[in-house]
């Protein structure tokens, strides 16, 4: 059984560092937070979270900030980085060394793969990876799992499609790893150029049934969950490669009409053009509820890492 001891003082660098019981525990605490918000208010009084974001963000930044403040803690946001100096890497470790004198916890987003691990090596306080280049986004995967559990009541037994940029989309890597703890079938749907990273594919294929497809059509009627992602334009080294895949898939009302009645459509957001806005008002679209579940999940994560659960 997982317990609060598993989390106290711990980093969150990769979703692979957490087993199924620990992931379930984080979700159980998120449930408890929603049901007993009063007990959690103020449990982080006197604690400070440093937010070091070297890449743009709306949800991750704001939801960590909102989560911390709802629990009574403070946030220190570094603000806009001067990219030229941070991309050398050296400055990142110096920044982390400095910031840990002001804070109890660091949330880091950085364009470099391995950045969170590097920060955790020099930091004496816990580091949460808020996105490390195209590699991973572990807390997004935790909130994605929680959203599936909330909306479908269980995760085992589901057919789950992950659509879009599986090559550069860090949310898809962390989510695929996370789902491989469950008894699910995973359908990875993307243009050839945006296929799932081989290292992720190898890992998940040894644990669950995985199918790689070019087109959504054949599996659409089977899916219980469709996780849609944006093409990560900013990560293409070659603009002409991006132009080849731009606009290659789109979820529309017609797509929804061919899905199971109770199938759900998720998206980590921001959406660009891969889901038509008309889909938003269908009962299948749950991407804005996913944002709310993200807040609960991040409240759970922060309280656990800072060892501050309320007495029962
Ligand atoms: C994602 C990210 O930053 O990786 N956004 C998020 O955190 N919700 C997805 C994206 O940018 O496409």
CSV table of C-alpha atoms and ligand atoms in Angstrom, one decimal:
chain,number,residue,atom,x,y,z
A,1,UNK,CA,0.0,0.0,0.0
A,2,UNK,CA,1.2,3.5,-0.8
A,3,UNK,CA,1.4,6.0,2.1
A,4,UNK,CA,2.2,9.7,2.6
A,5,UNK,CA,5.8,8.6,3.5
A,6,UNK,CA,6.3,7.6,-0.2
A,7,UNK,CA,6.0,11.2,-1.2
A,8,UNK,CA,7.4,13.5,1.5
A,9,UNK,CA,10.4,15.5,0.2
A,10,UNK,CA,10.4,13.6,-3.1
A,11,UNK,CA,11.1,15.0,-6.6
A,12,UNK,CA,8.7,14.4,-9.5
A,13,UNK,CA,10.9,14.1,-12.5
A,14,UNK,CA,9.5,11.3,-14.5
A,15,UNK,CA,6.1,9.5,-14.3
A,16,UNK,CA,8.1,6.2,-14.4
A,17,UNK,CA,9.3,6.9,-10.9
A,18,UNK,CA,5.7,6.2,-9.6
A,19,UNK,CA,4.0,2.8,-9.5
A,20,UNK,CA,0.3,2.2,-9.9
A,21,UNK,CA,-0.4,2.3,-6.1
A,22,UNK,CA,1.3,5.6,-5.7
A,23,UNK,CA,-0.5,7.1,-8.7
A,24,UNK,CA,-3.8,5.9,-7.2
A,25,UNK,CA,-2.9,7.4,-3.9
A,26,UNK,CA,-2.3,10.8,-5.5
A,27,UNK,CA,-5.8,10.5,-7.1
A,28,UNK,CA,-7.4,9.4,-3.8
A,29,UNK,CA,-6.0,12.5,-2.1
A,30,UNK,CA,-7.3,14.7,-5.0
A,31,UNK,CA,-10.8,13.1,-4.3
A,32,UNK,CA,-10.4,13.9,-0.6
A,33,UNK,CA,-9.4,17.5,-1.4
A,34,UNK,CA,-12.5,18.1,-3.4
A,35,UNK,CA,-14.7,16.5,-0.7
A,36,UNK,CA,-13.1,18.2,2.3
A,37,UNK,CA,-11.6,21.4,0.9
A,38,UNK,CA,-12.0,23.1,4.3
A,39,UNK,CA,-9.5,20.7,5.9
A,40,UNK,CA,-6.9,21.6,3.4
A,41,UNK,CA,-7.2,25.3,3.5
A,42,UNK,CA,-4.1,26.7,5.2
A,43,UNK,CA,-2.1,23.5,5.5
A,44,UNK,CA,0.8,25.0,3.6
A,45,UNK,CA,0.9,28.2,5.5
A,46,UNK,CA,4.6,29.3,5.7
A,47,UNK,CA,5.6,27.3,2.7
A,48,UNK,CA,6.9,28.8,-0.6
A,49,UNK,CA,6.9,27.4,-4.1
A,50,UNK,CA,9.4,28.8,-6.6
A,51,UNK,CA,8.1,28.8,-10.2
A,52,UNK,CA,10.9,28.7,-12.8
A,53,UNK,CA,9.4,28.6,-16.2
A,54,UNK,CA,11.8,28.9,-19.2
A,55,UNK,CA,9.1,28.1,-21.7
A,56,UNK,CA,5.6,29.6,-22.2
A,57,UNK,CA,2.7,28.2,-20.1
A,58,UNK,CA,-0.7,29.2,-19.1
A,59,UNK,CA,-2.3,26.2,-17.3
A,60,UNK,CA,0.7,24.6,-15.7
A,61,UNK,CA,2.0,27.8,-14.3
A,62,UNK,CA,-1.4,29.1,-13.1
A,63,UNK,CA,-2.7,25.8,-11.8
A,64,UNK,CA,0.4,25.3,-9.7
A,65,UNK,CA,0.1,28.8,-8.4
A,66,UNK,CA,-3.6,28.4,-7.7
A,67,UNK,CA,-3.0,25.1,-6.0
A,68,UNK,CA,-0.3,26.5,-3.8
A,69,UNK,CA,-2.4,29.5,-2.8
A,70,UNK,CA,-5.5,27.5,-2.1
A,71,UNK,CA,-3.5,25.5,0.3
A,72,UNK,CA,-2.3,28.6,2.1
A,73,UNK,CA,1.2,28.7,0.6
A,74,UNK,CA,3.1,31.5,-1.2
A,75,UNK,CA,4.5,31.4,-4.8
A,76,UNK,CA,7.6,33.2,-6.1
A,77,UNK,CA,7.6,33.4,-9.9
A,78,UNK,CA,10.9,34.1,-11.7
A,79,UNK,CA,8.9,35.6,-14.6
A,80,UNK,CA,10.2,35.7,-18.1
A,81,UNK,CA,13.7,34.2,-18.5
A,82,UNK,CA,16.4,35.7,-20.6
A,83,UNK,CA,16.6,32.8,-22.9
A,84,UNK,CA,20.2,33.3,-24.1
A,85,UNK,CA,21.7,32.8,-20.7
A,86,UNK,CA,19.5,29.9,-19.5
A,87,UNK,CA,20.0,27.7,-22.5
A,88,UNK,CA,23.7,27.2,-21.6
A,89,UNK,CA,22.6,24.9,-18.8
A,90,UNK,CA,25.1,26.2,-16.4
A,91,UNK,CA,22.9,29.1,-15.4
A,92,UNK,CA,20.0,26.8,-14.7
A,93,UNK,CA,22.0,25.1,-11.9
A,94,UNK,CA,23.1,28.4,-10.5
A,95,UNK,CA,19.5,29.7,-10.6
A,96,UNK,CA,18.3,26.6,-8.7
A,97,UNK,CA,21.1,26.9,-6.1
A,98,UNK,CA,20.0,30.5,-5.5
A,99,UNK,CA,16.3,29.9,-5.5
A,100,UNK,CA,16.4,27.2,-3.0
A,101,UNK,CA,17.3,29.7,-0.3
A,102,UNK,CA,13.9,31.3,-0.8
A,103,UNK,CA,11.6,28.4,-1.4
A,104,UNK,CA,10.6,24.9,-0.1
A,105,UNK,CA,9.8,23.5,-3.5
A,106,UNK,CA,10.7,24.3,-7.2
A,107,UNK,CA,8.4,23.8,-10.2
A,108,UNK,CA,10.6,23.9,-13.3
A,109,UNK,CA,9.7,24.0,-17.0
A,110,UNK,CA,12.6,24.0,-19.4
A,111,UNK,CA,13.1,23.4,-23.1
A,112,UNK,CA,16.0,21.0,-22.4
A,113,UNK,CA,15.4,17.3,-21.9
A,114,UNK,CA,16.8,16.2,-18.6
A,115,UNK,CA,16.6,19.7,-17.2
A,116,UNK,CA,14.5,18.7,-14.2
A,117,UNK,CA,16.8,15.9,-13.3
A,118,UNK,CA,19.8,18.3,-13.5
A,119,UNK,CA,18.0,20.8,-11.3
A,120,UNK,CA,17.1,18.0,-8.8
A,121,UNK,CA,20.8,17.0,-8.6
A,122,UNK,CA,21.8,20.4,-7.3
A,123,UNK,CA,18.7,21.3,-5.3
A,124,UNK,CA,18.3,20.3,-1.7
A,125,UNK,CA,14.6,20.9,-2.0
A,126,UNK,CA,12.1,18.9,-4.1
A,127,UNK,CA,11.8,19.6,-7.8
A,128,UNK,CA,8.7,19.1,-9.8
A,129,UNK,CA,9.1,18.7,-13.5
A,130,UNK,CA,6.6,21.0,-15.2
A,131,UNK,CA,7.7,19.9,-18.6
A,132,UNK,CA,11.2,19.1,-19.8
A,133,UNK,CA,11.6,19.7,-23.5
A,134,UNK,CA,9.9,17.1,-25.7
A,135,UNK,CA,10.6,14.5,-23.0
A,136,UNK,CA,8.1,14.3,-20.2
A,137,UNK,CA,5.4,16.2,-18.3
A,138,UNK,CA,4.7,13.9,-15.4
A,139,UNK,CA,2.1,16.0,-13.5
A,140,UNK,CA,0.1,16.4,-16.7
A,141,UNK,CA,-0.1,12.6,-16.9
A,142,UNK,CA,-1.2,12.4,-13.3
A,143,UNK,CA,-4.1,14.8,-14.0
A,144,UNK,CA,-4.9,13.0,-17.2
A,145,UNK,CA,-5.2,9.7,-15.3
A,146,UNK,CA,-7.3,11.4,-12.7
A,147,UNK,CA,-9.6,12.9,-15.4
A,148,UNK,CA,-10.1,9.4,-16.9
A,149,UNK,CA,-10.8,7.9,-13.5
A,150,UNK,CA,-13.3,10.7,-12.7
A,151,UNK,CA,-15.1,10.5,-16.0
A,152,UNK,CA,-15.0,6.8,-16.8
A,153,UNK,CA,-15.0,5.6,-13.1
A,154,UNK,CA,-12.1,3.2,-13.8
A,155,UNK,CA,-9.1,2.9,-16.1
A,156,UNK,CA,-8.7,-0.9,-16.4
A,157,UNK,CA,-10.4,-2.3,-19.5
A,158,UNK,CA,-10.5,0.9,-21.5
A,159,UNK,CA,-9.5,1.4,-25.2
A,160,UNK,CA,-7.6,4.6,-25.3
A,161,UNK,CA,-6.5,6.5,-28.4
A,162,UNK,CA,-3.7,9.1,-28.3
A,163,UNK,CA,-3.8,11.2,-31.4
A,164,UNK,CA,-1.4,13.7,-32.8
A,165,UNK,CA,2.2,14.6,-32.1
A,166,UNK,CA,3.6,11.6,-30.4
A,167,UNK,CA,7.1,12.4,-31.4
A,168,UNK,CA,7.5,15.8,-29.7
A,169,UNK,CA,4.5,15.9,-27.4
A,170,UNK,CA,5.8,15.3,-23.9
A,171,UNK,CA,2.3,14.9,-22.5
A,172,UNK,CA,1.8,11.9,-24.8
A,173,UNK,CA,5.0,10.3,-23.5
A,174,UNK,CA,4.2,10.6,-19.8
A,175,UNK,CA,0.6,9.6,-20.4
A,176,UNK,CA,1.5,6.5,-22.3
A,177,UNK,CA,3.9,5.5,-19.6
A,178,UNK,CA,1.3,6.1,-16.9
A,179,UNK,CA,-1.4,4.1,-18.7
A,180,UNK,CA,0.9,1.2,-19.1
A,181,UNK,CA,0.3,0.5,-15.4
A,182,UNK,CA,-3.3,-0.4,-16.2
A,183,UNK,CA,-5.0,-3.1,-18.2
A,184,UNK,CA,-5.7,-0.9,-21.2
A,185,UNK,CA,-5.4,-1.1,-25.0
A,186,UNK,CA,-3.4,1.8,-26.4
A,187,UNK,CA,-4.0,3.1,-29.9
A,188,UNK,CA,-1.3,5.5,-31.0
A,189,UNK,CA,-2.6,7.5,-34.0
A,190,UNK,CA,-0.3,9.9,-35.9
A,191,UNK,CA,1.2,10.7,-39.2
A,192,UNK,CA,4.3,8.6,-39.9
A,193,UNK,CA,6.5,11.6,-39.2
A,194,UNK,CA,5.1,12.1,-35.7
A,195,UNK,CA,5.2,8.4,-34.5
A,196,UNK,CA,5.6,7.7,-30.8
A,197,UNK,CA,9.2,7.9,-29.6
A,198,UNK,CA,10.8,4.5,-29.8
A,199,UNK,CA,12.0,4.4,-26.2
A,200,UNK,CA,8.4,5.0,-25.0
A,201,UNK,CA,7.0,2.5,-27.4
A,202,UNK,CA,9.5,-0.2,-26.2
A,203,UNK,CA,8.6,0.4,-22.6
A,204,UNK,CA,4.8,0.4,-23.0
A,205,UNK,CA,4.7,-2.5,-25.5
A,206,UNK,CA,6.2,-4.8,-22.9
A,207,UNK,CA,3.3,-4.0,-20.5
A,208,UNK,CA,0.1,-3.4,-22.5
A,209,UNK,CA,-1.3,-4.0,-26.0
A,210,UNK,CA,-0.2,-1.2,-28.3
A,211,UNK,CA,-1.3,-0.5,-31.9
A,212,UNK,CA,0.2,2.2,-34.1
A,213,UNK,CA,-2.1,3.7,-36.7
A,214,UNK,CA,-2.0,6.5,-39.3
A,215,UNK,CA,-5.7,7.2,-39.3
A,216,UNK,CA,-8.3,7.5,-36.6
A,217,UNK,CA,-11.2,6.1,-38.7
A,218,UNK,CA,-10.6,2.4,-38.1
A,219,UNK,CA,-10.5,2.5,-34.3
A,220,UNK,CA,-12.8,5.4,-33.7
A,221,UNK,CA,-15.9,3.2,-32.9
A,222,UNK,CA,-13.8,1.2,-30.3
A,223,UNK,CA,-12.4,4.0,-28.3
A,224,UNK,CA,-13.5,4.9,-24.8
A,225,UNK,CA,-11.1,7.8,-24.5
A,226,UNK,CA,-9.6,9.9,-27.3
A,227,UNK,CA,-6.6,12.1,-26.2
A,228,UNK,CA,-5.9,14.8,-28.8
A,229,UNK,CA,-2.7,16.8,-28.9
A,230,UNK,CA,-1.4,19.8,-30.8
A,231,UNK,CA,1.5,19.5,-33.2
A,232,UNK,CA,4.5,20.9,-31.3
A,233,UNK,CA,5.5,23.4,-34.0
A,234,UNK,CA,8.2,25.0,-31.9
A,235,UNK,CA,10.1,21.7,-31.5
A,236,UNK,CA,10.6,21.0,-35.2
A,237,UNK,CA,14.2,21.6,-36.3
A,238,UNK,CA,13.0,21.8,-39.9
A,239,UNK,CA,10.1,24.0,-40.8
A,240,UNK,CA,9.4,22.0,-44.0
A,241,UNK,CA,8.8,18.9,-41.9
A,242,UNK,CA,6.2,20.8,-39.9
A,243,UNK,CA,4.5,22.0,-43.1
A,244,UNK,CA,4.2,18.4,-44.2
A,245,UNK,CA,2.1,17.4,-41.1
A,246,UNK,CA,0.4,20.7,-40.4
A,247,UNK,CA,-3.4,20.2,-40.3
A,248,UNK,CA,-3.2,16.5,-41.0
A,249,UNK,CA,-5.9,15.6,-38.5
A,250,UNK,CA,-8.9,17.3,-37.0
A,251,UNK,CA,-11.7,16.2,-34.6
A,252,UNK,CA,-15.0,17.5,-35.8
A,253,UNK,CA,-18.7,16.9,-35.0
A,254,UNK,CA,-18.6,14.2,-37.7
A,255,UNK,CA,-15.8,12.4,-35.8
A,256,UNK,CA,-17.9,12.6,-32.6
A,257,UNK,CA,-20.9,11.1,-34.3
A,258,UNK,CA,-18.9,8.0,-35.1
A,259,UNK,CA,-17.7,7.5,-31.5
A,260,UNK,CA,-19.2,5.5,-28.7
A,261,UNK,CA,-22.0,7.6,-27.1
A,262,UNK,CA,-20.1,7.7,-23.8
A,263,UNK,CA,-16.6,8.1,-25.2
A,264,UNK,CA,-14.7,11.1,-23.9
A,265,UNK,CA,-12.4,13.5,-25.7
A,266,UNK,CA,-9.4,15.0,-23.8
A,267,UNK,CA,-6.7,17.5,-24.7
A,268,UNK,CA,-3.9,18.9,-22.5
A,269,UNK,CA,-4.5,22.3,-24.1
A,270,UNK,CA,-3.6,24.7,-25.7
A,271,UNK,CA,-5.7,23.7,-28.7
A,272,UNK,CA,-4.8,25.2,-32.0
A,273,UNK,CA,-7.0,23.7,-34.8
A,274,UNK,CA,-7.0,20.0,-34.0
A,275,UNK,CA,-10.5,20.0,-32.4
A,276,UNK,CA,-13.2,22.1,-34.0
A,277,UNK,CA,-14.8,24.5,-31.5
A,278,UNK,CA,-18.3,23.0,-32.2
A,279,UNK,CA,-17.1,19.8,-30.4
A,280,UNK,CA,-16.8,21.8,-27.2
A,281,UNK,CA,-20.5,21.7,-26.5
A,282,UNK,CA,-20.9,18.0,-26.9
A,283,UNK,CA,-21.1,15.9,-23.7
A,284,UNK,CA,-18.0,14.0,-25.0
A,285,UNK,CA,-15.7,17.0,-24.7
A,286,UNK,CA,-14.1,17.0,-21.3
A,287,UNK,CA,-11.0,19.1,-21.9
A,288,UNK,CA,-12.1,22.0,-19.8
A,289,UNK,CA,-13.1,19.8,-16.9
A,290,UNK,CA,-9.7,18.2,-17.3
A,291,UNK,CA,-8.3,21.7,-16.3
A,292,UNK,CA,-10.3,21.6,-13.0
A,293,UNK,CA,-9.1,18.1,-12.3
A,294,UNK,CA,-5.6,19.4,-12.9
A,295,UNK,CA,-6.0,21.8,-10.1
A,296,UNK,CA,-7.1,19.1,-7.6
A,297,UNK,CA,-4.3,16.8,-8.8
A,298,UNK,CA,-1.7,19.5,-8.3
A,299,UNK,CA,-3.1,20.4,-4.9
A,300,UNK,CA,-2.7,16.7,-4.0
A,301,UNK,CA,0.9,16.5,-5.4
A,302,UNK,CA,2.1,19.6,-3.5
A,303,UNK,CA,0.5,18.6,-0.2
A,304,UNK,CA,2.1,15.2,-0.4
A,305,UNK,CA,5.5,16.4,-1.5
A,306,UNK,CA,5.6,19.0,1.3
A,307,UNK,CA,4.3,16.4,3.8
A,308,UNK,CA,1.3,18.4,4.8
A,309,UNK,CA,-1.8,16.3,4.8
A,310,UNK,CA,-4.5,17.3,7.3
A,311,UNK,CA,-5.0,15.0,10.4
A,312,UNK,CA,-7.9,12.6,9.7
B,1,LIG,C1,1.3,21.0,-22.9
B,1,LIG,C2,2.8,21.2,-22.7
B,1,LIG,O1,3.2,22.2,-22.3
B,1,LIG,O2,3.5,20.2,-23.0
B,1,LIG,N1,0.5,22.0,-22.2
B,1,LIG,C3,0.2,21.8,-20.9
B,1,LIG,O3,1.1,21.8,-20.0
B,1,LIG,N2,-1.1,21.6,-20.6
B,1,LIG,C4,0.8,20.7,-24.2
B,1,LIG,C5,1.2,21.6,-25.3
B,1,LIG,O4,1.9,22.6,-25.2
B,1,LIG,O5,0.8,21.3,-26.5
